[in-house]
PDB file of C-alpha atoms in Angstrom:
ATOM      1  CA  GLU A   1     -59.141  39.006 238.116  1.00  0.00           C
ATOM      2  CA  ALA A   2     -62.874  37.512 236.625  1.00  0.00           C
ATOM      3  CA  GLY A   3     -65.060  35.755 238.029  1.00  0.00           C
ATOM      4  CA  VAL A   4     -67.200  32.935 236.995  1.00  0.00           C
ATOM      5  CA  VAL A   5     -69.632  33.469 234.193  1.00  0.00           C
ATOM      6  CA  GLN A   6     -72.367  32.939 233.356  1.00  0.00           C
ATOM      7  CA  SER A   7     -75.348  33.966 230.864  1.00  0.00           C
ATOM      8  CA  PRO A   8     -78.849  34.829 230.145  1.00  0.00           C
ATOM      9  CA  ARG A   9     -79.214  35.502 234.283  1.00  0.00           C
ATOM     10  CA  TYR A  10     -83.001  34.503 234.075  1.00  0.00           C
ATOM     11  CA  LYS A  11     -84.706  32.970 231.055  1.00  0.00           C
ATOM     12  CA  ILE A  12     -88.100  32.218 230.627  1.00  0.00           C
ATOM     13  CA  ILE A  13     -89.826  29.384 228.250  1.00  0.00           C
ATOM     14  CA  GLU A  14     -92.497  27.175 227.735  1.00  0.00           C
ATOM     15  CA  LYS A  15     -92.180  23.573 229.057  1.00  0.00           C
ATOM     16  CA  LYS A  16     -91.309  21.298 226.119  1.00  0.00           C
ATOM     17  CA  GLN A  17     -89.210  24.108 224.341  1.00  0.00           C
ATOM     18  CA  PRO A  18     -85.178  23.465 224.411  1.00  0.00           C
ATOM     19  CA  VAL A  19     -83.240  25.484 226.194  1.00  0.00           C
ATOM     20  CA  ALA A  20     -79.403  25.962 226.871  1.00  0.00           C
ATOM     21  CA  PHE A  21     -76.552  28.387 228.996  1.00  0.00           C
ATOM     22  CA  TRP A  22     -73.512  28.611 229.135  1.00  0.00           C
ATOM     23  CA  CYS A  23     -70.841  29.270 231.567  1.00  0.00           C
ATOM     24  CA  ASN A  24     -66.986  31.079 230.819  1.00  0.00           C
ATOM     25  CA  PRO A  25     -64.826  30.035 234.502  1.00  0.00           C
ATOM     26  CA  ILE A  26     -61.547  31.408 235.974  1.00  0.00           C
ATOM     27  CA  SER A  27     -59.447  32.014 233.610  1.00  0.00           C
ATOM     28  CA  GLY A  28     -56.627  28.622 234.280  1.00  0.00           C
ATOM     29  CA  HIS A  29     -59.105  26.445 236.827  1.00  0.00           C
ATOM     30  CA  ASN A  30     -59.763  23.322 234.793  1.00  0.00           C
ATOM     31  CA  THR A  31     -62.335  21.525 236.561  1.00  0.00           C
ATOM     32  CA  LEU A  32     -65.929  22.742 235.893  1.00  0.00           C
ATOM     33  CA  TYR A  33     -68.705  22.204 237.982  1.00  0.00           C
ATOM     34  CA  TRP A  34     -72.938  22.636 236.972  1.00  0.00           C
ATOM     35  CA  TYR A  35     -75.333  22.123 239.730  1.00  0.00           C
ATOM     36  CA  LEU A  36     -78.755  23.069 240.092  1.00  0.00           C
ATOM     37  CA  GLN A  37     -80.549  24.135 243.154  1.00  0.00           C
ATOM     38  CA  ASN A  38     -84.438  23.654 243.781  1.00  0.00           C
ATOM     39  CA  LEU A  39     -85.960  26.702 246.168  1.00  0.00           C
ATOM     40  CA  GLY A  40     -84.856  26.142 249.615  1.00  0.00           C
ATOM     41  CA  GLN A  41     -82.503  23.070 248.673  1.00  0.00           C
ATOM     42  CA  GLY A  42     -78.538  23.140 248.831  1.00  0.00           C
ATOM     43  CA  PRO A  43     -76.619  23.015 245.142  1.00  0.00           C
ATOM     44  CA  GLU A  44     -76.705  19.262 243.147  1.00  0.00           C
ATOM     45  CA  LEU A  45     -73.808  18.339 241.348  1.00  0.00           C
ATOM     46  CA  LEU A  46     -75.323  17.480 238.033  1.00  0.00           C
ATOM     47  CA  ILE A  47     -71.810  17.190 235.992  1.00  0.00           C
ATOM     48  CA  ARG A  48     -68.269  17.373 236.735  1.00  0.00           C
ATOM     49  CA  TYR A  49     -65.368  18.555 234.296  1.00  0.00           C
ATOM     50  CA  GLU A  50     -61.475  18.248 234.518  1.00  0.00           C
ATOM     51  CA  ASN A  51     -60.240  19.824 231.177  1.00  0.00           C
ATOM     52  CA  GLU A  52     -62.969  18.278 228.224  1.00  0.00           C
ATOM     53  CA  GLU A  53     -63.463  15.182 229.862  1.00  0.00           C
ATOM     54  CA  ALA A  54     -66.762  14.351 231.821  1.00  0.00           C
ATOM     55  CA  VAL A  55     -65.562  13.109 235.290  1.00  0.00           C
ATOM     56  CA  ASP A  56     -68.853  12.106 236.531  1.00  0.00           C
ATOM     57  CA  ASP A  57     -71.680  12.616 235.129  1.00  0.00           C
ATOM     58  CA  SER A  58     -73.673  10.278 237.386  1.00  0.00           C
ATOM     59  CA  GLN A  59     -76.556  12.929 238.651  1.00  0.00           C
ATOM     60  CA  LEU A  60     -77.168  14.000 235.378  1.00  0.00           C
ATOM     61  CA  PRO A  61     -80.327  13.206 234.004  1.00  0.00           C
ATOM     62  CA  LYS A  62     -79.301  11.862 230.688  1.00  0.00           C
ATOM     63  CA  ASP A  63     -82.712  11.763 228.908  1.00  0.00           C
ATOM     64  CA  ARG A  64     -83.204  15.443 228.366  1.00  0.00           C
ATOM     65  CA  PHE A  65     -79.812  16.946 229.825  1.00  0.00           C
ATOM     66  CA  SER A  66     -76.912  17.158 227.507  1.00  0.00           C
ATOM     67  CA  ALA A  67     -73.390  19.346 228.497  1.00  0.00           C
ATOM     68  CA  GLU A  68     -70.765  20.012 226.732  1.00  0.00           C
ATOM     69  CA  ARG A  69     -67.240  21.355 226.812  1.00  0.00           C
ATOM     70  CA  LEU A  70     -65.222  21.084 223.894  1.00  0.00           C
ATOM     71  CA  LYS A  71     -61.914  22.552 224.063  1.00  0.00           C
ATOM     72  CA  GLY A  72     -61.640  22.199 228.204  1.00  0.00           C
ATOM     73  CA  VAL A  73     -62.427  25.836 229.005  1.00  0.00           C
ATOM     74  CA  ASP A  74     -66.021  27.383 228.149  1.00  0.00           C
ATOM     75  CA  SER A  75     -69.155  24.665 228.656  1.00  0.00           C
ATOM     76  CA  THR A  76     -71.960  24.560 227.921  1.00  0.00           C
ATOM     77  CA  LEU A  77     -75.604  22.480 229.575  1.00  0.00           C
ATOM     78  CA  LYS A  78     -78.718  22.216 228.029  1.00  0.00           C
ATOM     79  CA  ILE A  79     -82.247  20.727 228.011  1.00  0.00           C
ATOM     80  CA  GLN A  80     -84.140  19.673 225.357  1.00  0.00           C
ATOM     81  CA  PRO A  81     -87.449  19.453 225.682  1.00  0.00           C
ATOM     82  CA  ALA A  82     -87.807  21.952 229.709  1.00  0.00           C
ATOM     83  CA  GLU A  83     -90.262  20.167 231.664  1.00  0.00           C
ATOM     84  CA  LEU A  84     -92.022  22.162 234.385  1.00  0.00           C
ATOM     85  CA  GLY A  85     -90.227  20.831 236.837  1.00  0.00           C
ATOM     86  CA  ASP A  86     -86.634  22.166 235.809  1.00  0.00           C
ATOM     87  CA  SER A  87     -87.481  25.277 236.682  1.00  0.00           C
ATOM     88  CA  ALA A  88     -84.801  26.139 238.737  1.00  0.00           C
ATOM     89  CA  VAL A  89     -81.361  28.310 239.299  1.00  0.00           C
ATOM     90  CA  TYR A  90     -78.674  26.968 237.047  1.00  0.00           C
ATOM     91  CA  LEU A  91     -74.901  27.542 238.783  1.00  0.00           C
ATOM     92  CA  CYS A  92     -71.307  26.653 237.149  1.00  0.00           C
ATOM     93  CA  ALA A  93     -68.117  26.527 239.954  1.00  0.00           C
ATOM     94  CA  SER A  94     -64.814  26.317 238.317  1.00  0.00           C
ATOM     95  CA  SER A  95     -61.802  24.586 240.457  1.00  0.00           C
ATOM     96  CA  PRO A  96     -57.988  25.728 239.971  1.00  0.00           C
ATOM     97  CA  SER A  97     -57.479  21.627 241.063  1.00  0.00           C
ATOM     98  CA  ARG A  98     -59.440  18.691 241.061  1.00  0.00           C
ATOM     99  CA  SER A  99     -59.909  19.033 244.427  1.00  0.00           C
ATOM    100  CA  ALA A 100     -63.358  19.888 245.055  1.00  0.00           C
ATOM    101  CA  ASP A 101     -62.593  22.160 247.949  1.00  0.00           C
ATOM    102  CA  THR A 102     -61.898  24.861 246.234  1.00  0.00           C
ATOM    103  CA  GLN A 103     -64.897  26.863 243.863  1.00  0.00           C
ATOM    104  CA  TYR A 104     -65.834  29.468 242.973  1.00  0.00           C
ATOM    105  CA  PHE A 105     -69.262  29.652 241.614  1.00  0.00           C
ATOM    106  CA  GLY A 106     -70.930  32.391 239.148  1.00  0.00           C
ATOM    107  CA  PRO A 107     -74.271  33.826 240.081  1.00  0.00           C
ATOM    108  CA  GLY A 108     -76.604  31.253 238.433  1.00  0.00           C
ATOM    109  CA  THR A 109     -79.167  30.718 235.554  1.00  0.00           C
ATOM    110  CA  ARG A 110     -82.493  31.133 236.735  1.00  0.00           C
ATOM    111  CA  LEU A 111     -85.144  29.054 234.487  1.00  0.00           C
ATOM    112  CA  THR A 112     -88.943  29.370 234.898  1.00  0.00           C
ATOM    113  CA  VAL A 113     -91.230  26.638 232.463  1.00  0.00           C
ATOM    114  CA  LEU A 114     -94.266  28.234 232.155  1.00  0.00           C
TER     115      LEU A 114
ATOM    116  CA  GLN B   1     -80.964   9.520 255.662  1.00  0.00           C
ATOM    117  CA  LYS B   2     -80.335  12.401 253.876  1.00  0.00           C
ATOM    118  CA  GLU B   3     -75.856  12.634 253.428  1.00  0.00           C
ATOM    119  CA  VAL B   4     -75.452  16.578 254.909  1.00  0.00           C
ATOM    120  CA  GLU B   5     -78.378  17.696 257.317  1.00  0.00           C
ATOM    121  CA  GLN B   6     -79.064  20.886 258.850  1.00  0.00           C
ATOM    122  CA  ASN B   7     -82.240  22.606 260.157  1.00  0.00           C
ATOM    123  CA  SER B   8     -83.742  24.500 257.682  1.00  0.00           C
ATOM    124  CA  GLY B   9     -84.950  27.371 260.550  1.00  0.00           C
ATOM    125  CA  PRO B  10     -85.359  30.001 260.648  1.00  0.00           C
ATOM    126  CA  LEU B  11     -82.702  31.185 263.400  1.00  0.00           C
ATOM    127  CA  SER B  12     -84.050  34.045 264.700  1.00  0.00           C
ATOM    128  CA  VAL B  13     -81.095  35.963 266.700  1.00  0.00           C
ATOM    129  CA  PRO B  14     -81.109  39.573 267.988  1.00  0.00           C
ATOM    130  CA  GLU B  15     -78.049  42.010 266.643  1.00  0.00           C
ATOM    131  CA  GLY B  16     -74.345  41.380 269.163  1.00  0.00           C
ATOM    132  CA  ALA B  17     -75.436  37.836 270.539  1.00  0.00           C
ATOM    133  CA  ILE B  18     -74.194  34.187 269.251  1.00  0.00           C
ATOM    134  CA  ALA B  19     -74.932  32.314 265.887  1.00  0.00           C
ATOM    135  CA  SER B  20     -74.666  29.202 266.012  1.00  0.00           C
ATOM    136  CA  LEU B  21     -75.714  26.712 262.936  1.00  0.00           C
ATOM    137  CA  ASN B  22     -75.547  22.698 263.402  1.00  0.00           C
ATOM    138  CA  CYS B  23     -75.022  20.332 260.339  1.00  0.00           C
ATOM    139  CA  THR B  24     -74.934  16.000 260.315  1.00  0.00           C
ATOM    140  CA  TYR B  25     -73.244  13.793 257.986  1.00  0.00           C
ATOM    141  CA  SER B  26     -73.883  10.159 256.751  1.00  0.00           C
ATOM    142  CA  ASP B  27     -70.511   9.220 255.475  1.00  0.00           C
ATOM    143  CA  ARG B  28     -68.193   8.514 258.068  1.00  0.00           C
ATOM    144  CA  VAL B  29     -64.653   8.250 255.744  1.00  0.00           C
ATOM    145  CA  SER B  30     -65.437  11.994 254.125  1.00  0.00           C
ATOM    146  CA  GLN B  31     -62.624  14.570 254.901  1.00  0.00           C
ATOM    147  CA  SER B  32     -63.309  17.921 254.040  1.00  0.00           C
ATOM    148  CA  PHE B  33     -66.300  20.080 255.464  1.00  0.00           C
ATOM    149  CA  PHE B  34     -66.938  23.864 254.284  1.00  0.00           C
ATOM    150  CA  TRP B  35     -69.664  26.646 255.591  1.00  0.00           C
ATOM    151  CA  TYR B  36     -71.054  28.161 252.359  1.00  0.00           C
ATOM    152  CA  ARG B  37     -73.048  31.551 253.194  1.00  0.00           C
ATOM    153  CA  GLN B  38     -75.563  32.556 250.366  1.00  0.00           C
ATOM    154  CA  TYR B  39     -77.472  35.919 249.733  1.00  0.00           C
ATOM    155  CA  SER B  40     -80.421  35.743 248.147  1.00  0.00           C
ATOM    156  CA  GLY B  41     -80.736  35.812 245.136  1.00  0.00           C
ATOM    157  CA  LYS B  42     -77.162  34.856 244.615  1.00  0.00           C
ATOM    158  CA  SER B  43     -74.541  32.461 244.065  1.00  0.00           C
ATOM    159  CA  PRO B  44     -73.415  30.573 247.265  1.00  0.00           C
ATOM    160  CA  GLU B  45     -69.959  32.306 248.696  1.00  0.00           C
ATOM    161  CA  LEU B  46     -67.334  30.163 250.612  1.00  0.00           C
ATOM    162  CA  ILE B  47     -66.684  31.481 254.387  1.00  0.00           C
ATOM    163  CA  MET B  48     -64.718  28.999 256.077  1.00  0.00           C
ATOM    164  CA  SER B  49     -63.354  25.031 256.163  1.00  0.00           C
ATOM    165  CA  ILE B  50     -62.402  22.698 258.221  1.00  0.00           C
ATOM    166  CA  TYR B  51     -60.571  19.334 257.662  1.00  0.00           C
ATOM    167  CA  SER B  52     -59.544  17.775 261.147  1.00  0.00           C
ATOM    168  CA  ASN B  53     -61.217  17.912 264.519  1.00  0.00           C
ATOM    169  CA  GLY B  54     -61.739  21.051 267.020  1.00  0.00           C
ATOM    170  CA  ASP B  55     -62.481  24.462 265.905  1.00  0.00           C
ATOM    171  CA  LYS B  56     -60.957  26.806 263.015  1.00  0.00           C
ATOM    172  CA  GLU B  57     -61.302  30.287 264.251  1.00  0.00           C
ATOM    173  CA  ASP B  58     -61.524  33.041 261.282  1.00  0.00           C
ATOM    174  CA  GLY B  59     -62.690  36.697 262.664  1.00  0.00           C
ATOM    175  CA  ARG B  60     -66.171  36.286 263.905  1.00  0.00           C
ATOM    176  CA  PHE B  61     -66.633  33.150 262.846  1.00  0.00           C
ATOM    177  CA  THR B  62     -65.642  29.876 263.950  1.00  0.00           C
ATOM    178  CA  ALA B  63     -66.052  26.044 262.654  1.00  0.00           C
ATOM    179  CA  GLN B  64     -66.174  23.396 264.815  1.00  0.00           C
ATOM    180  CA  LEU B  65     -65.581  19.739 263.529  1.00  0.00           C
ATOM    181  CA  ASN B  66     -66.060  16.292 265.678  1.00  0.00           C
ATOM    182  CA  LYS B  67     -65.952  13.467 263.252  1.00  0.00           C
ATOM    183  CA  ALA B  68     -66.598  10.680 266.141  1.00  0.00           C
ATOM    184  CA  SER B  69     -70.105  12.832 266.061  1.00  0.00           C
ATOM    185  CA  GLN B  70     -69.557  13.723 262.179  1.00  0.00           C
ATOM    186  CA  TYR B  71     -70.913  16.764 262.993  1.00  0.00           C
ATOM    187  CA  VAL B  72     -70.123  20.421 262.048  1.00  0.00           C
ATOM    188  CA  SER B  73     -71.157  23.665 263.375  1.00  0.00           C
ATOM    189  CA  LEU B  74     -70.885  27.214 262.590  1.00  0.00           C
ATOM    190  CA  LEU B  75     -70.756  30.478 265.284  1.00  0.00           C
ATOM    191  CA  ILE B  76     -70.470  33.345 264.788  1.00  0.00           C
ATOM    192  CA  ARG B  77     -70.073  35.719 267.001  1.00  0.00           C
ATOM    193  CA  ASP B  78     -71.328  39.536 267.682  1.00  0.00           C
ATOM    194  CA  SER B  79     -74.291  38.634 264.814  1.00  0.00           C
ATOM    195  CA  GLN B  80     -74.553  41.528 262.180  1.00  0.00           C
ATOM    196  CA  PRO B  81     -77.660  42.408 260.071  1.00  0.00           C
ATOM    197  CA  SER B  82     -75.454  41.385 257.332  1.00  0.00           C
ATOM    198  CA  ASP B  83     -74.694  38.175 258.287  1.00  0.00           C
ATOM    199  CA  SER B  84     -79.173  37.178 257.636  1.00  0.00           C
ATOM    200  CA  ALA B  85     -78.608  35.000 254.640  1.00  0.00           C
ATOM    201  CA  THR B  86     -78.356  31.074 254.332  1.00  0.00           C
ATOM    202  CA  TYR B  87     -76.055  29.273 255.432  1.00  0.00           C
ATOM    203  CA  LEU B  88     -74.420  25.611 253.234  1.00  0.00           C
ATOM    204  CA  CYS B  89     -72.722  23.017 254.889  1.00  0.00           C
ATOM    205  CA  ALA B  90     -71.194  20.729 252.509  1.00  0.00           C
ATOM    206  CA  VAL B  91     -69.032  18.175 252.860  1.00  0.00           C
ATOM    207  CA  ASN B  92     -66.596  16.803 250.123  1.00  0.00           C
ATOM    208  CA  PRO B  93     -66.420  12.649 251.031  1.00  0.00           C
ATOM    209  CA  ALA B  94     -62.705  12.962 249.356  1.00  0.00           C
ATOM    210  CA  ASN B  95     -62.259   9.228 248.775  1.00  0.00           C
ATOM    211  CA  PHE B  96     -61.558   6.539 245.344  1.00  0.00           C
ATOM    212  CA  GLY B  97     -60.824   9.403 244.063  1.00  0.00           C
ATOM    213  CA  ASN B  98     -64.843  11.100 244.226  1.00  0.00           C
ATOM    214  CA  GLU B  99     -64.209  14.570 244.208  1.00  0.00           C
ATOM    215  CA  LYS B 100     -67.736  16.327 245.088  1.00  0.00           C
ATOM    216  CA  LEU B 101     -69.329  18.495 247.514  1.00  0.00           C
ATOM    217  CA  THR B 102     -72.850  17.652 248.530  1.00  0.00           C
ATOM    218  CA  PHE B 103     -74.398  20.003 250.427  1.00  0.00           C
ATOM    219  CA  GLY B 104     -77.506  20.275 253.285  1.00  0.00           C
ATOM    220  CA  THR B 105     -80.270  21.856 252.745  1.00  0.00           C
ATOM    221  CA  GLY B 106     -79.234  25.720 254.472  1.00  0.00           C
ATOM    222  CA  THR B 107     -79.946  27.024 257.337  1.00  0.00           C
ATOM    223  CA  ARG B 108     -82.131  30.357 256.820  1.00  0.00           C
ATOM    224  CA  LEU B 109     -79.982  32.696 259.225  1.00  0.00           C
ATOM    225  CA  THR B 110     -81.936  36.277 260.092  1.00  0.00           C
ATOM    226  CA  ILE B 111     -79.947  38.764 262.510  1.00  0.00           C
ATOM    227  CA  ILE B 112     -82.653  41.002 264.322  1.00  0.00           C
ATOM    228  CA  PRO B 113     -81.516  44.549 265.098  1.00  0.00           C
TER     229      PRO B 113
END
């Protein structure tokens, strides 16, 4: 069974530029999560989807971050414009149920903002 | 007070010894508790889950939960160099439909051959 797929794996951009990350969850997993992980910290939830509905986006900085999961399968997280402090690893995870107990993480996208 | 607190380490343990990792949480109504292992440059991987007070064993790993003290720990017996990683404690309140994992900052563990 294929795991969670994320692309790109690495991205380097200049500040104020836009950037987008893509995630394809494990087949059949209805719940999808986007996390941000700073160096030396644990993952922090940005947004949680159940199918195509964003059920928890309370931690998403909506002035510059946006996300979508139009068909309830793959998802895109966007930052526009990027700031220096956005440099981090962006992790996508998926779960076969609404419970957050069983999550499978993708490899992450390491973003560097110069 | 942070929701989930861990000693960031680093924790160094000789090969073959027992590694003990600790975590405290602030939300008393939390229901589910997890330990994730994260190798450098890799994504977190679930290694243990525990839901009830007491001990849960899986191979060389034992998770311990004490809800009254709001404390969860992970013991690794017969530590191997391959156990060197950052261990993340995570808590799911799972109440009122609030399904989310809150992670600690992680404890970096080094097993010394």
